Amino acid sequence: MAEMAVTVAAANGTLRTCSGVSPTAPGGRRAAVLGRWRPLAPANLRLSSPAVRVPRATSAAAVEDWSNTDIVPIPKVIIDQDSDPDATIVEITLGDRLGELLDTMNALKNLGLNVVKASVCLDSTGKHNKFSITKASTGRKIDDPELLEAIRLTIINNMIVYHPESSSQLAMGATFGPEAPTEEVDVDIATHIDIYDGPERSLLVVETADRPGLLVDLVKIISDININVQSGEFDTEGLLAKAKFHVSYRGKPLMEALKQVLSNSLRYFLRRPTTEDASF
């Protein structure tokens, strides 16, 4: 593994205070790094995106027992492609319950990744573990949507293994966990799609019910109508997923007609999460 710098404590022995953790609203987002996510290969990808290979935790010996705690915090996993031009930033939060996440870092290494920097900070919402990761073979940030989805599922799987109480708070709990969510999200109600204009590109914001393969599906839908996905952020927050993609068409913001096509395509697919390929 590449040399890793870990910032855990300030001089007084306490966790440092987080700064700039919360995502900025669309109108005031930080400038994103121009680039382009690698296009998917349509012939090899199912729209329903069967689960990619997810490295399992190596041992459950370190499972922490929080069974006596009444309130389980909402798990959050953020994959940020905007903040750093050279690395993909991953942020993981589960209240103040997460430890050093060494097993998670080892699982990411098994995906062919390097954790080049790690830090921990604390605010009113809990402890935020941040990793800067690159692809080991190139030393660059990850631009493959399938690998980004594998990273997301790996982190969620490890969270469920070491914190089983999070299973009921995650949509993936029904797939990976010992306990499925007690409430089911209504996809029609949960799905929101907004597109904002910028000088050189548009910002697509999608909120919907989470499920395995969702990140890959979203990028494929966008790419299938010849829209470029340049960078973005994908947040898993409990049962919901929130995506922000910087998109363009021929180097320009989306025209109104294309916005409508994109919005309709996303709504059609997201509201039919179990549709099989044969029905298209």
Tab-separated table of C-alpha atoms in Angstrom:
chain	number	residue	atom	x	y	z
A	1	MET	CA	0.000	0.000	0.000
A	2	ALA	CA	1.245	3.475	-0.743
A	3	GLU	CA	2.502	5.541	2.140
A	4	MET	CA	-0.487	6.774	4.087
A	5	ALA	CA	-0.705	9.951	6.125
A	6	VAL	CA	-3.261	9.680	8.924
A	7	THR	CA	-4.523	12.738	10.774
A	8	VAL	CA	-6.422	11.498	13.807
A	9	ALA	CA	-5.776	13.751	16.759
A	10	ALA	CA	-4.927	17.333	17.496
A	11	ALA	CA	-2.231	18.288	19.970
A	12	ASN	CA	-4.621	17.999	22.900
A	13	GLY	CA	-5.440	14.378	22.046
A	14	THR	CA	-8.930	14.994	20.669
A	15	LEU	CA	-10.233	14.569	17.160
A	16	ARG	CA	-9.893	17.651	15.007
A	17	THR	CA	-13.019	19.558	14.031
A	18	CYS	CA	-14.327	18.929	10.543
A	19	SER	CA	-14.316	21.761	8.042
A	20	GLY	CA	-16.220	21.756	4.787
A	21	VAL	CA	-17.695	18.298	5.346
A	22	SER	CA	-21.234	19.000	4.270
A	23	PRO	CA	-21.862	19.176	0.507
A	24	THR	CA	-22.526	22.659	-0.777
A	25	ALA	CA	-25.845	23.547	-2.388
A	26	PRO	CA	-25.852	23.469	-6.206
A	27	GLY	CA	-25.576	27.210	-6.577
A	28	GLY	CA	-22.539	27.462	-4.337
A	29	ARG	CA	-20.605	24.290	-5.042
A	30	ARG	CA	-16.883	24.393	-5.229
A	31	ALA	CA	-15.414	24.349	-8.714
A	32	ALA	CA	-15.244	20.768	-9.969
A	33	VAL	CA	-12.282	19.221	-11.686
A	34	LEU	CA	-12.801	18.929	-15.394
A	35	GLY	CA	-12.384	15.439	-16.674
A	36	ARG	CA	-14.460	12.617	-18.038
A	37	TRP	CA	-15.613	9.378	-16.516
A	38	ARG	CA	-14.652	6.417	-18.613
A	39	PRO	CA	-17.639	5.394	-20.783
A	40	LEU	CA	-19.292	2.079	-20.042
A	41	ALA	CA	-19.348	-0.789	-22.486
A	42	PRO	CA	-23.077	-1.142	-23.249
A	43	ALA	CA	-22.802	-4.651	-24.673
A	44	ASN	CA	-21.405	-6.032	-21.435
A	45	LEU	CA	-23.641	-4.231	-18.951
A	46	ARG	CA	-27.091	-5.232	-17.752
A	47	LEU	CA	-29.372	-2.359	-16.909
A	48	SER	CA	-30.248	-4.074	-13.664
A	49	SER	CA	-26.504	-4.216	-12.816
A	50	PRO	CA	-25.975	-7.521	-10.976
A	51	ALA	CA	-23.693	-7.067	-8.008
A	52	VAL	CA	-20.035	-6.626	-8.827
A	53	ARG	CA	-17.571	-8.745	-6.856
A	54	VAL	CA	-17.381	-7.248	-3.399
A	55	PRO	CA	-14.438	-8.211	-1.170
A	56	ARG	CA	-15.786	-9.445	2.138
A	57	ALA	CA	-14.388	-8.473	5.509
A	58	THR	CA	-11.554	-10.799	6.477
A	59	SER	CA	-12.782	-11.364	9.998
A	60	ALA	CA	-15.769	-10.577	12.157
A	61	ALA	CA	-13.697	-10.716	15.323
A	62	ALA	CA	-13.696	-6.958	15.656
A	63	VAL	CA	-17.473	-6.555	15.455
A	64	GLU	CA	-18.520	-3.901	17.939
A	65	ASP	CA	-21.592	-4.438	20.107
A	66	TRP	CA	-23.919	-1.445	20.116
A	67	SER	CA	-27.050	-3.502	20.774
A	68	ASN	CA	-27.839	-1.592	23.951
A	69	THR	CA	-27.945	1.742	22.141
A	70	ASP	CA	-31.484	2.842	21.288
A	71	ILE	CA	-30.823	5.148	18.353
A	72	VAL	CA	-28.786	3.902	15.398
A	73	PRO	CA	-27.252	6.793	13.432
A	74	ILE	CA	-27.865	7.017	9.693
A	75	PRO	CA	-24.913	5.511	7.798
A	76	LYS	CA	-23.385	7.743	5.122
A	77	VAL	CA	-20.910	6.945	2.357
A	78	ILE	CA	-19.808	9.773	0.042
A	79	ILE	CA	-17.774	9.252	-3.132
A	80	ASP	CA	-16.425	12.640	-4.190
A	81	GLN	CA	-14.852	13.125	-7.622
A	82	ASP	CA	-14.782	16.923	-7.400
A	83	SER	CA	-12.543	17.917	-4.503
A	84	ASP	CA	-9.180	16.507	-5.576
A	85	PRO	CA	-7.813	16.470	-9.152
A	86	ASP	CA	-5.529	13.518	-8.386
A	87	ALA	CA	-7.567	11.210	-6.143
A	88	THR	CA	-11.095	10.017	-5.434
A	89	ILE	CA	-12.244	11.077	-1.960
A	90	VAL	CA	-14.347	8.650	0.070
A	91	GLU	CA	-16.032	9.753	3.298
A	92	ILE	CA	-17.688	7.325	5.726
A	93	THR	CA	-19.842	8.257	8.721
A	94	LEU	CA	-21.850	6.223	11.247
A	95	GLY	CA	-22.337	8.634	14.111
A	96	ASP	CA	-19.326	8.233	16.417
A	97	ARG	CA	-19.166	4.446	16.070
A	98	LEU	CA	-16.532	3.854	13.407
A	99	GLY	CA	-13.015	2.874	14.387
A	100	GLU	CA	-9.863	2.995	12.265
A	101	LEU	CA	-11.461	1.016	9.396
A	102	LEU	CA	-8.259	-0.926	8.709
A	103	ASP	CA	-10.236	-3.855	7.326
A	104	THR	CA	-12.041	-1.514	4.950
A	105	MET	CA	-8.720	-0.141	3.721
A	106	ASN	CA	-7.459	-3.685	3.150
A	107	ALA	CA	-10.622	-4.508	1.187
A	108	LEU	CA	-10.062	-1.445	-1.003
A	109	LYS	CA	-6.494	-2.604	-1.594
A	110	ASN	CA	-7.899	-5.939	-2.788
A	111	LEU	CA	-9.798	-3.988	-5.445
A	112	GLY	CA	-6.476	-2.773	-6.857
A	113	LEU	CA	-6.516	0.594	-5.087
A	114	ASN	CA	-4.079	2.587	-2.995
A	115	VAL	CA	-5.161	4.609	0.031
A	116	VAL	CA	-2.731	7.507	-0.251
A	117	LYS	CA	-4.137	9.605	2.588
A	118	ALA	CA	-6.572	9.117	5.446
A	119	SER	CA	-7.983	11.506	8.018
A	120	VAL	CA	-10.558	11.545	10.781
A	121	CYS	CA	-12.480	14.551	12.062
A	122	LEU	CA	-15.388	15.181	14.393
A	123	ASP	CA	-18.437	17.439	14.244
A	124	SER	CA	-21.970	17.494	15.620
A	125	THR	CA	-23.082	14.714	13.240
A	126	GLY	CA	-20.333	12.313	14.295
A	127	LYS	CA	-16.924	11.095	13.247
A	128	HIS	CA	-16.010	11.444	9.570
A	129	ASN	CA	-13.423	9.035	8.136
A	130	LYS	CA	-11.984	10.293	4.851
A	131	PHE	CA	-9.781	8.388	2.415
A	132	SER	CA	-7.998	9.630	-0.700
A	133	ILE	CA	-7.734	6.667	-3.046
A	134	THR	CA	-6.126	6.053	-6.431
A	135	LYS	CA	-5.918	3.146	-8.835
A	136	ALA	CA	-2.767	1.184	-8.019
A	137	SER	CA	-1.974	0.456	-11.674
A	138	THR	CA	-2.000	4.115	-12.745
A	139	GLY	CA	-1.666	6.188	-9.560
A	140	ARG	CA	-4.651	8.243	-10.719
A	141	LYS	CA	-8.185	8.817	-9.476
A	142	ILE	CA	-10.868	6.300	-10.400
A	143	ASP	CA	-12.896	7.085	-13.523
A	144	ASP	CA	-14.594	3.702	-14.004
A	145	PRO	CA	-18.222	3.728	-12.772
A	146	GLU	CA	-18.183	-0.034	-12.172
A	147	LEU	CA	-15.112	0.249	-9.934
A	148	LEU	CA	-16.645	3.213	-8.098
A	149	GLU	CA	-19.750	1.106	-7.446
A	150	ALA	CA	-17.556	-1.774	-6.238
A	151	ILE	CA	-15.875	0.658	-3.815
A	152	ARG	CA	-19.258	1.798	-2.514
A	153	LEU	CA	-20.573	-1.744	-2.015
A	154	THR	CA	-17.322	-2.875	-0.395
A	155	ILE	CA	-17.495	-0.074	2.167
A	156	ILE	CA	-21.168	-0.738	2.911
A	157	ASN	CA	-20.568	-4.483	3.234
A	158	ASN	CA	-17.740	-3.943	5.718
A	159	MET	CA	-19.848	-1.466	7.686
A	160	ILE	CA	-22.598	-4.072	8.000
A	161	VAL	CA	-20.117	-6.799	9.021
A	162	TYR	CA	-18.544	-4.754	11.814
A	163	HIS	CA	-21.659	-2.783	12.748
A	164	PRO	CA	-24.616	-5.137	12.175
A	165	GLU	CA	-26.960	-2.582	13.685
A	166	SER	CA	-26.453	-0.459	10.532
A	167	SER	CA	-28.047	-3.186	8.379
A	168	SER	CA	-31.601	-2.053	9.067
A	169	GLN	CA	-30.662	1.531	8.177
A	170	LEU	CA	-29.277	0.676	4.731
A	171	ALA	CA	-31.025	-0.420	1.562
A	172	MET	CA	-28.119	-2.858	1.097
A	173	GLY	CA	-29.109	-4.512	4.380
A	174	ALA	CA	-31.631	-6.561	2.419
A	175	THR	CA	-28.785	-7.862	0.215
A	176	PHE	CA	-25.734	-8.064	2.485
A	177	GLY	CA	-27.004	-7.702	6.023
A	178	PRO	CA	-28.519	-9.790	8.806
A	179	GLU	CA	-31.526	-7.475	9.046
A	180	ALA	CA	-33.422	-5.850	6.195
A	181	PRO	CA	-34.742	-2.282	6.571
A	182	THR	CA	-37.952	-2.118	8.555
A	183	GLU	CA	-39.408	0.530	6.245
A	184	GLU	CA	-39.569	0.517	2.467
A	185	VAL	CA	-38.933	3.650	0.449
A	186	ASP	CA	-41.614	4.576	-2.089
A	187	VAL	CA	-39.571	5.102	-5.253
A	188	ASP	CA	-42.122	7.481	-6.789
A	189	ILE	CA	-42.071	9.733	-3.736
A	190	ALA	CA	-38.309	9.466	-3.126
A	191	THR	CA	-37.200	10.225	-6.685
A	192	HIS	CA	-36.287	13.846	-7.432
A	193	ILE	CA	-34.414	15.019	-10.526
A	194	ASP	CA	-33.144	18.569	-11.038
A	195	ILE	CA	-30.865	20.044	-13.703
A	196	TYR	CA	-29.109	23.370	-13.174
A	197	ASP	CA	-27.318	25.436	-15.822
A	198	GLY	CA	-23.713	26.565	-15.641
A	199	PRO	CA	-21.560	28.544	-18.067
A	200	GLU	CA	-19.907	25.478	-19.624
A	201	ARG	CA	-21.885	22.496	-18.341
A	202	SER	CA	-24.969	21.521	-16.399
A	203	LEU	CA	-25.355	20.043	-12.924
A	204	LEU	CA	-27.631	17.001	-12.710
A	205	VAL	CA	-28.925	16.237	-9.207
A	206	VAL	CA	-30.698	12.918	-8.602
A	207	GLU	CA	-32.172	11.638	-5.341
A	208	THR	CA	-33.814	8.219	-5.237
A	209	ALA	CA	-34.129	4.939	-3.333
A	210	ASP	CA	-30.776	3.197	-3.092
A	211	ARG	CA	-30.021	-0.251	-4.487
A	212	PRO	CA	-26.964	-2.232	-5.651
A	213	GLY	CA	-25.641	-1.109	-9.033
A	214	LEU	CA	-27.367	2.268	-8.951
A	215	LEU	CA	-24.278	4.363	-9.699
A	216	VAL	CA	-23.469	2.254	-12.765
A	217	ASP	CA	-27.064	2.419	-13.954
A	218	LEU	CA	-27.216	6.203	-13.693
A	219	VAL	CA	-24.004	6.709	-15.657
A	220	LYS	CA	-25.151	4.278	-18.341
A	221	ILE	CA	-28.521	5.993	-18.779
A	222	ILE	CA	-26.807	9.371	-19.143
A	223	SER	CA	-24.180	8.023	-21.563
A	224	ASP	CA	-26.771	6.221	-23.680
A	225	ILE	CA	-28.193	9.574	-24.814
A	226	ASN	CA	-24.705	10.871	-25.679
A	227	ILE	CA	-24.335	13.129	-22.640
A	228	ASN	CA	-20.852	13.340	-21.143
A	229	VAL	CA	-20.430	12.769	-17.412
A	230	GLN	CA	-17.410	14.852	-16.414
A	231	SER	CA	-17.252	14.553	-12.632
A	232	GLY	CA	-19.535	14.385	-9.650
A	233	GLU	CA	-20.408	13.048	-6.222
A	234	PHE	CA	-22.426	10.012	-5.159
A	235	ASP	CA	-23.809	9.885	-1.622
A	236	THR	CA	-25.373	6.918	0.137
A	237	GLU	CA	-27.427	8.196	3.057
A	238	GLY	CA	-29.375	5.459	4.785
A	239	LEU	CA	-32.039	4.159	2.399
A	240	LEU	CA	-31.483	6.958	-0.120
A	241	ALA	CA	-28.886	7.721	-2.764
A	242	LYS	CA	-28.038	11.266	-3.821
A	243	ALA	CA	-26.000	11.872	-6.963
A	244	LYS	CA	-24.564	15.062	-8.422
A	245	PHE	CA	-23.095	14.810	-11.919
A	246	HIS	CA	-21.514	17.585	-13.987
A	247	VAL	CA	-22.743	16.857	-17.501
A	248	SER	CA	-22.415	18.419	-20.936
A	249	TYR	CA	-23.339	17.837	-24.548
A	250	ARG	CA	-20.629	18.620	-27.107
A	251	GLY	CA	-18.819	20.739	-24.536
A	252	LYS	CA	-21.835	22.895	-23.677
A	253	PRO	CA	-24.643	22.921	-21.078
A	254	LEU	CA	-27.701	20.845	-21.889
A	255	MET	CA	-30.412	22.438	-24.006
A	256	GLU	CA	-33.964	22.412	-22.658
A	257	ALA	CA	-35.065	19.612	-24.991
A	258	LEU	CA	-32.160	17.420	-23.937
A	259	LYS	CA	-32.819	18.158	-20.264
A	260	GLN	CA	-36.351	16.842	-20.747
A	261	VAL	CA	-35.127	13.703	-22.496
A	262	LEU	CA	-32.611	13.044	-19.718
A	263	SER	CA	-35.126	13.667	-16.957
A	264	ASN	CA	-37.748	11.415	-18.577
A	265	SER	CA	-35.218	8.631	-19.168
A	266	LEU	CA	-34.067	8.690	-15.558
A	267	ARG	CA	-37.589	8.771	-14.161
A	268	TYR	CA	-38.681	5.880	-16.377
A	269	PHE	CA	-35.817	3.692	-15.223
A	270	LEU	CA	-35.641	4.671	-11.559
A	271	ARG	CA	-39.331	4.006	-10.992
A	272	ARG	CA	-38.950	0.497	-12.417
A	273	PRO	CA	-35.981	-0.862	-10.455
A	274	THR	CA	-36.777	-4.540	-11.084
A	275	THR	CA	-37.330	-4.320	-14.832
A	276	GLU	CA	-35.390	-6.958	-16.753
A	277	ASP	CA	-33.406	-6.418	-19.942
A	278	ALA	CA	-35.877	-8.435	-21.997
A	279	SER	CA	-38.608	-5.862	-21.492
A	280	PHE	CA	-36.703	-3.074	-23.225
